[in-house]
Tab-separated table of C-alpha atoms in Angstrom:
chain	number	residue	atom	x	y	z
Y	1	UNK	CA	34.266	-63.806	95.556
Y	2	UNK	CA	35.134	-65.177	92.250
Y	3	UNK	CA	31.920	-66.972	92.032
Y	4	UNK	CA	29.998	-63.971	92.387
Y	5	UNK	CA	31.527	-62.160	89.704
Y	6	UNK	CA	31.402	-64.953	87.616
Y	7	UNK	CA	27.284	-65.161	88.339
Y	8	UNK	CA	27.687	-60.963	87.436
Y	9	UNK	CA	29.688	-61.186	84.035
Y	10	UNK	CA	27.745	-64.765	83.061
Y	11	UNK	CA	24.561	-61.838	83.340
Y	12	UNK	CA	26.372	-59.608	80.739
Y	13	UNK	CA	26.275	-62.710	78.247
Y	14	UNK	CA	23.439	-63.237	78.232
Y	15	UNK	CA	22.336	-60.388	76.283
Y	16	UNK	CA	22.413	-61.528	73.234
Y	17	UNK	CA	25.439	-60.871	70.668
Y	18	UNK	CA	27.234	-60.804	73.902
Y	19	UNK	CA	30.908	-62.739	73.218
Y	20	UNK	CA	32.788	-61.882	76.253
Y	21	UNK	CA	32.241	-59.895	79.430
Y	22	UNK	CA	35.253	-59.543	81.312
Y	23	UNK	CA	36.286	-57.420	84.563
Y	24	UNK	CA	39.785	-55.852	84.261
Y	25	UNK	CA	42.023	-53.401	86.761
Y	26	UNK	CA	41.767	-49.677	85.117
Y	27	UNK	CA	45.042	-49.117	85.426
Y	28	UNK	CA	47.003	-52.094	83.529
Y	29	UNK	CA	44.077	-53.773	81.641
Y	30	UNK	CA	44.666	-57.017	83.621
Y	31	UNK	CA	42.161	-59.377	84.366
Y	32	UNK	CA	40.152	-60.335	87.781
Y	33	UNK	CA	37.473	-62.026	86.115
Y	34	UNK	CA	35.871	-63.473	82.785
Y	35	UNK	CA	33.185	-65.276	80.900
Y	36	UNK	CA	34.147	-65.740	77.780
Y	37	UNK	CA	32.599	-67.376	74.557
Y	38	UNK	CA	33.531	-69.434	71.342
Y	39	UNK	CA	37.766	-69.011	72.285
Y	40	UNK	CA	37.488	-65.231	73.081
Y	41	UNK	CA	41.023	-63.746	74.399
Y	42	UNK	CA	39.857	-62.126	77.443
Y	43	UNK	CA	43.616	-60.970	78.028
Y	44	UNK	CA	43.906	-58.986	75.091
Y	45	UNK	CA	40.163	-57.525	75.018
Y	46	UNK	CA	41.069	-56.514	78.618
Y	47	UNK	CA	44.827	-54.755	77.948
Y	48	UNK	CA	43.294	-53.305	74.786
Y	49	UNK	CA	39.620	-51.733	76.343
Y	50	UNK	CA	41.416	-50.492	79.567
Y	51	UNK	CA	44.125	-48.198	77.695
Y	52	UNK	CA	41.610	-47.075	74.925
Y	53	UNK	CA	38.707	-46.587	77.596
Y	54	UNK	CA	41.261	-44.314	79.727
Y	55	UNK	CA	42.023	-41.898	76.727
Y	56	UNK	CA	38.600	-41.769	76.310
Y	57	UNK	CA	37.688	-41.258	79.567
Y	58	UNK	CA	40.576	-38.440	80.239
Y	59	UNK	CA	39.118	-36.269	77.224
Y	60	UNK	CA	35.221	-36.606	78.693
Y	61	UNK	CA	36.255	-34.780	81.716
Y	62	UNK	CA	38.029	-32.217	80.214
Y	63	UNK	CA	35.425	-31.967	77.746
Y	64	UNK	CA	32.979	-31.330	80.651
Y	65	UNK	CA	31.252	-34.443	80.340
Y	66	UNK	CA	32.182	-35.888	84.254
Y	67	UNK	CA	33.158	-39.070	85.399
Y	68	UNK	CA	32.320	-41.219	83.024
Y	69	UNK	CA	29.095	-44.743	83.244
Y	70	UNK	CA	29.475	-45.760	79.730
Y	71	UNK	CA	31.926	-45.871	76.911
Y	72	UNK	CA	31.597	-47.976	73.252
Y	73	UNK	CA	33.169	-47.879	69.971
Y	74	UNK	CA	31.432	-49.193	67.422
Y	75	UNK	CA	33.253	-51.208	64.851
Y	76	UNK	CA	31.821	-52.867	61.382
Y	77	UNK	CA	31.637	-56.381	62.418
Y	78	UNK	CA	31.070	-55.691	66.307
Y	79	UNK	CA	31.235	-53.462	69.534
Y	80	UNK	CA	33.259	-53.045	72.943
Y	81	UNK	CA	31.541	-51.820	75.610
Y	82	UNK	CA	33.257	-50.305	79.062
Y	83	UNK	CA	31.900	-49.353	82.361
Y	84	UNK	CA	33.635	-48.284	84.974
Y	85	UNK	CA	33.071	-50.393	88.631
Y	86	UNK	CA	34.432	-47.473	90.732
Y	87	UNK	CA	38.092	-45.700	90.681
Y	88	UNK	CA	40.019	-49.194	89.641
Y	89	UNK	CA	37.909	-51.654	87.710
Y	90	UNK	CA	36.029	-51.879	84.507
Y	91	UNK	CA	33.526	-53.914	83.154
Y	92	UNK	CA	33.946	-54.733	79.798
Y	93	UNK	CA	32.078	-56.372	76.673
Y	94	UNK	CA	32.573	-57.262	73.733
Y	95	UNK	CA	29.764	-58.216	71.229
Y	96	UNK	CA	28.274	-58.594	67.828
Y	97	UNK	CA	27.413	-55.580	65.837
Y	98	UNK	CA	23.613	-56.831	65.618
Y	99	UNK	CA	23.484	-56.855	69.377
Y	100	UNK	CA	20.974	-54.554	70.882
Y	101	UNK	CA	23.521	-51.300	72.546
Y	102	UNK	CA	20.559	-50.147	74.695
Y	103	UNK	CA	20.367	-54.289	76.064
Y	104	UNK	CA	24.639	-53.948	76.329
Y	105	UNK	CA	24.877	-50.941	78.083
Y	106	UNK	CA	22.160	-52.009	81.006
Y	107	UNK	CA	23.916	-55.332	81.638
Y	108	UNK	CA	26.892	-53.316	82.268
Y	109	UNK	CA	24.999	-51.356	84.347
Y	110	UNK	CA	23.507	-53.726	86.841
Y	111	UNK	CA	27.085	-55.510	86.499
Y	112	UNK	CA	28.565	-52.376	87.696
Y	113	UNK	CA	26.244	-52.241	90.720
Y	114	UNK	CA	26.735	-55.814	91.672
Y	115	UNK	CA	30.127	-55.752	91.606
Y	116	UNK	CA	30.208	-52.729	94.642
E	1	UNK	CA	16.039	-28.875	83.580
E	2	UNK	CA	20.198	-28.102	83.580
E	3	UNK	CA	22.387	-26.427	86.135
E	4	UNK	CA	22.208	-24.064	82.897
E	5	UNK	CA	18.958	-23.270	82.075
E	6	UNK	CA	17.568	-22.905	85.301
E	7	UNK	CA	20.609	-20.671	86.206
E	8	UNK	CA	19.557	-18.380	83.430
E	9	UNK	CA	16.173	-18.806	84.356
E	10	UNK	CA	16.806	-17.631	88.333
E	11	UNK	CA	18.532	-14.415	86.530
E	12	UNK	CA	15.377	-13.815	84.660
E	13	UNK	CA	12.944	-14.391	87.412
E	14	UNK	CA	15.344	-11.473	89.713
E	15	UNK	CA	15.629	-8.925	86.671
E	16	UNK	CA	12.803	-9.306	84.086
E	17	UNK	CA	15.081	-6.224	82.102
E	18	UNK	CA	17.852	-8.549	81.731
E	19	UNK	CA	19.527	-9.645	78.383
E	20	UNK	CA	20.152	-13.287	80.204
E	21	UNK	CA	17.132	-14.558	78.031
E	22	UNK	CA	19.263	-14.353	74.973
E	23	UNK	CA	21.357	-16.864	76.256
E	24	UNK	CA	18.820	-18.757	77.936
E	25	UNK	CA	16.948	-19.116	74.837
E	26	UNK	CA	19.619	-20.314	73.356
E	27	UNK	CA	20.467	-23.178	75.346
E	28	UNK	CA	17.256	-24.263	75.560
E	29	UNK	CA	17.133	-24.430	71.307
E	30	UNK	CA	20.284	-26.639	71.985
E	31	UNK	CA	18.377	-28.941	74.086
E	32	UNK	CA	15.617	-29.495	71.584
E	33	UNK	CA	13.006	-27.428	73.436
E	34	UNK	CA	11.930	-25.313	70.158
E	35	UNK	CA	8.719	-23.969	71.237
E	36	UNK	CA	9.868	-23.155	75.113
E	37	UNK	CA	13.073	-21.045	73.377
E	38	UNK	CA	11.005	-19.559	71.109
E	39	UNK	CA	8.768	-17.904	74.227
E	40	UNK	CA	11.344	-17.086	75.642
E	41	UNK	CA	12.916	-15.030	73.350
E	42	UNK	CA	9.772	-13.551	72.028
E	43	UNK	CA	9.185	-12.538	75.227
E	44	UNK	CA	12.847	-10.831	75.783
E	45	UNK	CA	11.843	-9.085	71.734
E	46	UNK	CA	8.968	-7.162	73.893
E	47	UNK	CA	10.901	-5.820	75.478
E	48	UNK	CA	14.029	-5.399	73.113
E	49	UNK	CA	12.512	-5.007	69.919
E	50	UNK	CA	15.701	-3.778	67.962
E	51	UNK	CA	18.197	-6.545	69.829
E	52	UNK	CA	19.667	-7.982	66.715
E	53	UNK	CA	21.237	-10.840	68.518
E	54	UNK	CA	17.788	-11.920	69.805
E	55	UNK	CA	16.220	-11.589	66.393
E	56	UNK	CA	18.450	-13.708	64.911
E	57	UNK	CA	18.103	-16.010	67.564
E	58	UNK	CA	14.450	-15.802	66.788
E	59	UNK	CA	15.140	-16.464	63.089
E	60	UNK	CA	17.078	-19.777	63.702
E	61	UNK	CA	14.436	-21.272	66.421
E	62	UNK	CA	11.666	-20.719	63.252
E	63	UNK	CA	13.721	-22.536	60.724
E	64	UNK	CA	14.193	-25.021	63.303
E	65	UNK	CA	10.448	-24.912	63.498
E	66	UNK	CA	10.038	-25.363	59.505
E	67	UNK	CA	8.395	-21.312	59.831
E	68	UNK	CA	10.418	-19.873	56.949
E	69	UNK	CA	8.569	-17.046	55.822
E	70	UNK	CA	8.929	-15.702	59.681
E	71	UNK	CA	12.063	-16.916	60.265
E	72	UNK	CA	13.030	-14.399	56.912
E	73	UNK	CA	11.131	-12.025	58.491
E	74	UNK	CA	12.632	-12.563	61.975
E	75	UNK	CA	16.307	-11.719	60.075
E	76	UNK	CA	15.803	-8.923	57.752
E	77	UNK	CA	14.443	-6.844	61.631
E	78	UNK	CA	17.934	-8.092	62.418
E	79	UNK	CA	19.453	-6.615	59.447
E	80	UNK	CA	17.091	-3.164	59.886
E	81	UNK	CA	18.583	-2.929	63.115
E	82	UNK	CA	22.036	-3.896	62.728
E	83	UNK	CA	22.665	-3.467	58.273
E	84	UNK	CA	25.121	-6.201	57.787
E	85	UNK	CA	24.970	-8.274	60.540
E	86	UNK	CA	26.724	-11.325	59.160
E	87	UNK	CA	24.359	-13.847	60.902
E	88	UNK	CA	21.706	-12.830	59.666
E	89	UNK	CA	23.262	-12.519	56.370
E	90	UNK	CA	23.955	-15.841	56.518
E	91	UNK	CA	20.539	-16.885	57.730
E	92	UNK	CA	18.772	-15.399	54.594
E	93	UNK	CA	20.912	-16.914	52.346
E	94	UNK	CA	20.033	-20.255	53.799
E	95	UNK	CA	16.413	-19.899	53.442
E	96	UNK	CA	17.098	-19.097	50.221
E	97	UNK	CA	18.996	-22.208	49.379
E	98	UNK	CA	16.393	-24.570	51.482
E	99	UNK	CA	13.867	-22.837	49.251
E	100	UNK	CA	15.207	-24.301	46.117
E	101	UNK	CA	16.274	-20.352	45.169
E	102	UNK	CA	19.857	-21.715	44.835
E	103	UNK	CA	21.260	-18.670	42.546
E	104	UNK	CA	20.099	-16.381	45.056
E	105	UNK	CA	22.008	-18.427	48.073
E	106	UNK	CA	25.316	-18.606	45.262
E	107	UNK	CA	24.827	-14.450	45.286
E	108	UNK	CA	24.341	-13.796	48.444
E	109	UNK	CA	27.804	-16.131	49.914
E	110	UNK	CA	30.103	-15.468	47.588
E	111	UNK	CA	29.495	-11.287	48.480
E	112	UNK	CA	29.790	-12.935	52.577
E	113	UNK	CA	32.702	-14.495	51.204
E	114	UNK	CA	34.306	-11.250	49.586
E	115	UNK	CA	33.112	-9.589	52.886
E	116	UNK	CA	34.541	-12.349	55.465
E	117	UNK	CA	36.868	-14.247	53.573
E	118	UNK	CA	38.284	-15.907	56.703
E	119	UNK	CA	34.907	-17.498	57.671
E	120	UNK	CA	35.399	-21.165	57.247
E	121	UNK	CA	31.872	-21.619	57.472
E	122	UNK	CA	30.764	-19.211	54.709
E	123	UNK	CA	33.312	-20.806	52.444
E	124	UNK	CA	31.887	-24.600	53.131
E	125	UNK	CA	28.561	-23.066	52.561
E	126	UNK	CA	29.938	-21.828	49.068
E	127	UNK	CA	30.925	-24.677	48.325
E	128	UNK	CA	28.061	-26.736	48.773
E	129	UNK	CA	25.597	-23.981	47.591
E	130	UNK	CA	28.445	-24.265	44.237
E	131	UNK	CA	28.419	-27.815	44.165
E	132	UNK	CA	24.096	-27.848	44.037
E	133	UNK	CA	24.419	-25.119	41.155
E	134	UNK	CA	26.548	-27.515	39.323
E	135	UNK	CA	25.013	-30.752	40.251
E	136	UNK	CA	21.718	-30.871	39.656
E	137	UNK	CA	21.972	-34.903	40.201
E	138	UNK	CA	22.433	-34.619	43.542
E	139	UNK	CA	19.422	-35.693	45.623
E	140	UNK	CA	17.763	-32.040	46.836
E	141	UNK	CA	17.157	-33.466	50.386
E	142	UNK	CA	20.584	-35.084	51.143
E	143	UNK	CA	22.135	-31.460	49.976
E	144	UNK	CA	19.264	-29.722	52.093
E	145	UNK	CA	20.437	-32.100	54.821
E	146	UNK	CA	24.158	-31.062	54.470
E	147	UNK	CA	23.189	-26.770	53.978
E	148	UNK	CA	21.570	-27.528	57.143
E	149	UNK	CA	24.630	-28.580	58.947
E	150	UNK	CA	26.695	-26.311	56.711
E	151	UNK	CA	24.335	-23.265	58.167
E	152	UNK	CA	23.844	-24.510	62.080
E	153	UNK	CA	27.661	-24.033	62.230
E	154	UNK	CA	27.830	-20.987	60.809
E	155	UNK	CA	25.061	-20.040	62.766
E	156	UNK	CA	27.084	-20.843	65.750
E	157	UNK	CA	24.264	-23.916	66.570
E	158	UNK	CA	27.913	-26.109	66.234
E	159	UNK	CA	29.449	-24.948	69.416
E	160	UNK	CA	30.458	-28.425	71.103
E	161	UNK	CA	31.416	-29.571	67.714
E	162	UNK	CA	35.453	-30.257	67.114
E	163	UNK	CA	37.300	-31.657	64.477
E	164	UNK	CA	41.155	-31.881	65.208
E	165	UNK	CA	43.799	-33.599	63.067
E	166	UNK	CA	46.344	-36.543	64.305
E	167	UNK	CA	48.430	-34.320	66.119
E	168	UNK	CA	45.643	-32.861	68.191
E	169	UNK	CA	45.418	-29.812	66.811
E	170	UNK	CA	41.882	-28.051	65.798
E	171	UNK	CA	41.446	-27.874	62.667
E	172	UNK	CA	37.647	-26.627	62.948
E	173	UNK	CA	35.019	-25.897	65.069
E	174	UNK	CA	34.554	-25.019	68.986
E	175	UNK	CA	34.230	-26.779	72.186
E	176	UNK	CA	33.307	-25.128	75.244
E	177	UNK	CA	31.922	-26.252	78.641
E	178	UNK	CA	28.836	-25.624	80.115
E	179	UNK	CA	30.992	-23.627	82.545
E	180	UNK	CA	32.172	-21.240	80.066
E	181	UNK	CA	35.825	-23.016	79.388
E	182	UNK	CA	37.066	-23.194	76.452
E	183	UNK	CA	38.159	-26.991	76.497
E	184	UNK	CA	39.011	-27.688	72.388
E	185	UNK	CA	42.992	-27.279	72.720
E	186	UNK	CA	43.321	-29.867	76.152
E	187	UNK	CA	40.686	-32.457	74.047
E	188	UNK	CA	41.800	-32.281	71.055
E	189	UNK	CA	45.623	-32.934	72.278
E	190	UNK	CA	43.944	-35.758	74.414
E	191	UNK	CA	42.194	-37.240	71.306
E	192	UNK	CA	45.338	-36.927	69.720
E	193	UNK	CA	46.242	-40.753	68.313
E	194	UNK	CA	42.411	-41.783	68.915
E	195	UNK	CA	41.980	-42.910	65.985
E	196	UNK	CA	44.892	-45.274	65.826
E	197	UNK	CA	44.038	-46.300	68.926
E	198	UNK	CA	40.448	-47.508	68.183
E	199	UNK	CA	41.666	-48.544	65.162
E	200	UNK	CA	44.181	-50.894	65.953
E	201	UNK	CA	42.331	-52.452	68.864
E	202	UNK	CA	39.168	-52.980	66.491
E	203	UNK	CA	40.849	-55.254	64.532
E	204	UNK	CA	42.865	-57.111	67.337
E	205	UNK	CA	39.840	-58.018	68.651
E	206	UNK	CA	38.529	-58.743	64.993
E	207	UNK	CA	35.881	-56.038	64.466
E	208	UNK	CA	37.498	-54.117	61.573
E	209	UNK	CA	37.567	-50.983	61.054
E	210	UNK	CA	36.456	-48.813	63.757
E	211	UNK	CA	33.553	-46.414	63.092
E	212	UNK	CA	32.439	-43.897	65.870
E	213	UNK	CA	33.017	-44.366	69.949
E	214	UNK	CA	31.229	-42.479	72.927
E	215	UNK	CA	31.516	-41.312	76.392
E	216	UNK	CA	28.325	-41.072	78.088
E	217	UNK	CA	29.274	-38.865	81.510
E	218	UNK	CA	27.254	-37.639	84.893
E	219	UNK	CA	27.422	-34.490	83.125
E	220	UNK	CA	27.324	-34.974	79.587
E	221	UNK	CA	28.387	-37.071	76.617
E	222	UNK	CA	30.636	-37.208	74.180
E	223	UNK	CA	30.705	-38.745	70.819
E	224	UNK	CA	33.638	-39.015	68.059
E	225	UNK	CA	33.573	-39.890	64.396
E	226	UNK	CA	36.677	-40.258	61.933
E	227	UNK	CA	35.072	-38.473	58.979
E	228	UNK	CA	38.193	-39.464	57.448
E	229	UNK	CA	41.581	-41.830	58.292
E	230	UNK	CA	43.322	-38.613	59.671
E	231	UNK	CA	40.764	-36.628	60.917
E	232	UNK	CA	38.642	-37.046	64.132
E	233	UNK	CA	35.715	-35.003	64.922
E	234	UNK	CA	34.307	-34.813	68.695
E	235	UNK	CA	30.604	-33.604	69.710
E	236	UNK	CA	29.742	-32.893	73.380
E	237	UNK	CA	26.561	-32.247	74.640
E	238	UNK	CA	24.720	-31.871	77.905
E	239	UNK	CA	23.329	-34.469	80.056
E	240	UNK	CA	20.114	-33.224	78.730
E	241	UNK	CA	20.869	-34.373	75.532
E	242	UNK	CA	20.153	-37.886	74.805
E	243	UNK	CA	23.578	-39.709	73.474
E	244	UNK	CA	21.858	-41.196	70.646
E	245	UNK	CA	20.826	-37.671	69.352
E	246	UNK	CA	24.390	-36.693	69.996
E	247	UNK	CA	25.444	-39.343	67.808
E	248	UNK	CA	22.990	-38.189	65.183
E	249	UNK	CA	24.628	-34.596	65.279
E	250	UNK	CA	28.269	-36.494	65.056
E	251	UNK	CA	27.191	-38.429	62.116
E	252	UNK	CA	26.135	-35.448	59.976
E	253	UNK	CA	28.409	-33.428	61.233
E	254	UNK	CA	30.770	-35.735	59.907
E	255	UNK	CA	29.332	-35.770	56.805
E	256	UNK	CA	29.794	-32.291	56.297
E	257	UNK	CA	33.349	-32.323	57.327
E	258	UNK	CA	34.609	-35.236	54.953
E	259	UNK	CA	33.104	-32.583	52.380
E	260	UNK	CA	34.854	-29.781	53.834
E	261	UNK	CA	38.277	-31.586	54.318
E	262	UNK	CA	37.507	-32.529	50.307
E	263	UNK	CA	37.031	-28.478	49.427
E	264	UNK	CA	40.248	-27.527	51.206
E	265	UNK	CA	41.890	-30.200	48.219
């Protein structure tokens, strides 16, 4: 099992500007699984993503938007990335601001599906 | 085509008489489809010549277009049929401003604003329409860029556009769902802390300072700016709406806002 998400999130890396790709529990931000690059904390990306993804995801819906595939916030030296793998996991990256979003969002994407 | 449109357009198809293509015109302007809302509504004017609400409707899909001289035309029908109708009012002074007539646009908002002094949007059109009568150095296609904003909210164009303060509170601007609920007051109070929140976990993670996030949805997307530390302002838009031209309409709208938030001192 862990292999197999490790082949999934070693897929988000390699998009490039890709630092970390980690899978965490929605709930508490903790992590299953992680590929991580040049000493990323994928602890703290996880804890952090998971509560900020959930306020954002809570105000989509009642904004009308639906369940929510994709979430990002853009930063000035870089980008985290969230997509949620059905009602208890996310998929999570973090990467360089000069990585390509369209290229970030797909990885997460297919991640998503391989992880069902 | 949206649950929406083709909604609207099942209403039409049963009652040809019906005033459904008002709305349905609109929402397909909102989507970016121009030409197909101007048919629409110019074939609903066929049969409702004198509708004001559909000739200003018509007005704003022409400046849309770039067609000035009609879309001038297209409001002064709506202010022979309804004298004073405050959209269209606002409408002509627009075109007046976009045509470089910027006294004219100074005249004709500061009498809106004696008329409707509680329109917020009136007075941040004042105030930029001011600020290019006093500052000529201010590049004439950035300021049209920023009437343009200034004018698609007044014009009511804004609806999905929200900017609340840190408590959650609106301080500007309307959200509703493509259901017909109003949803500001719940997503603003949700928002509420947002920024401090993306804030803080930007630079744990060592990306600095934090500069616009997104929700794309099954239904929708959302996308949220901080035009300034305190502020946060939220855009929604349809599925049909691609989230990068969501984010476009976030970024200016910001714009205008960190303006606005400067006018109100």
């Amino acid at each position: 099992m862990s292999g197999r998400l490790d082949t999934v999130l070693d897929g988000v890396t390699r998009v490039r500007g890709v630092r970390a790709a980690v899978l965490a529990s929605q709930e508490d931000g903790l992590v299953v699984a992680a590929a991580l690059r040049d000493g990323e904390d994928g602890e703290t990306l996880a804890a952090l993503a998971a509560a900020l993804a959930h306020r954002l995801r809570r105000a989509g819906e009642s904004a009308g938007t639906g369940r929510a595939r994709f979430l990002h916030v853009r930063a000035e030296h870089g980008m985290l990335c969230a997509s949620p793998a059905g009602p208890d996991l996310l998929v999570l990256a973090l990467a360089d601001a000069t990585a390509n979003l369209g290229l970030v969002r797909l990885a997460l994407l297919q991640a998503v599906e391989e992880t069902r | 085509m949206t649950d929406r449109v083709r909604e609207l357009t099942s209403v039409l198809a049963a009652d040809p008489r019906s005033l459904a293509f008002v709305e349905l015109a609109e929402a397909l302007r909102q989507r970016g489809l121009a030409r197909e809302a101007l048919t629409v509504v110019r074939q609903g004017l066929a049969r409702y010549p004198a509708l004001a609400a559909a000739l200003d409707l018509q007005a704003r899909i022409l400046c849309d277009l770039g067609e000035d001289a009609q879309a001038a035309n297209a409001w002064r029908a709506a202010l022979a049929a309804e004298p004073g109708h405050l959209e269209a009012r606002k409408g002509l002074a627009y075109l007046d401003y976009r045509g470089g007539n910027v006294a004219g646009a100074l005249a004709a908002l500061e009498e809106l604003a004696r008329d409707v002094p509680g329109d917020a949007s009136v007075r941040l059109a004042l105030a930029t329409a001011q600020r290019a009568a006093g500052a000529a150095a201010e590049p004439p296609r950035e300021a049209d860029a920023q009437a343009s904003v200034v004018f698609d909210v007044a014009r009511g164009a804004g609806d999905g556009a929200l900017l609340i303060d840190p408590n959650g509170l609106r301080l500007a601007g309307t959200l509703e769902r493509s259901d017909g609920v109003d949803a500001a007051e719940p997503v603003a109070a949700q928002l509420a802390g947002v920024s401090r929140e993306a804030e803080r976990a930007s630079r744990l993670l060592g990306l600095g300072a934090w500069v616009s996030a997104a929700v794309e949805g099954e239904q929708g997307s959302m996308h949220l700016v901080p035009p300034t530390a305190e502020t946060l302002l939220v855009v929604v838009r349809e599925r049909a709406v691609p989230p990068a031209r969501v984010a476009l309409f976030a970024e200016r709208a910001a714009r205008n806002a960190r303006e606005w938030l400067q006018g109100l001192g």
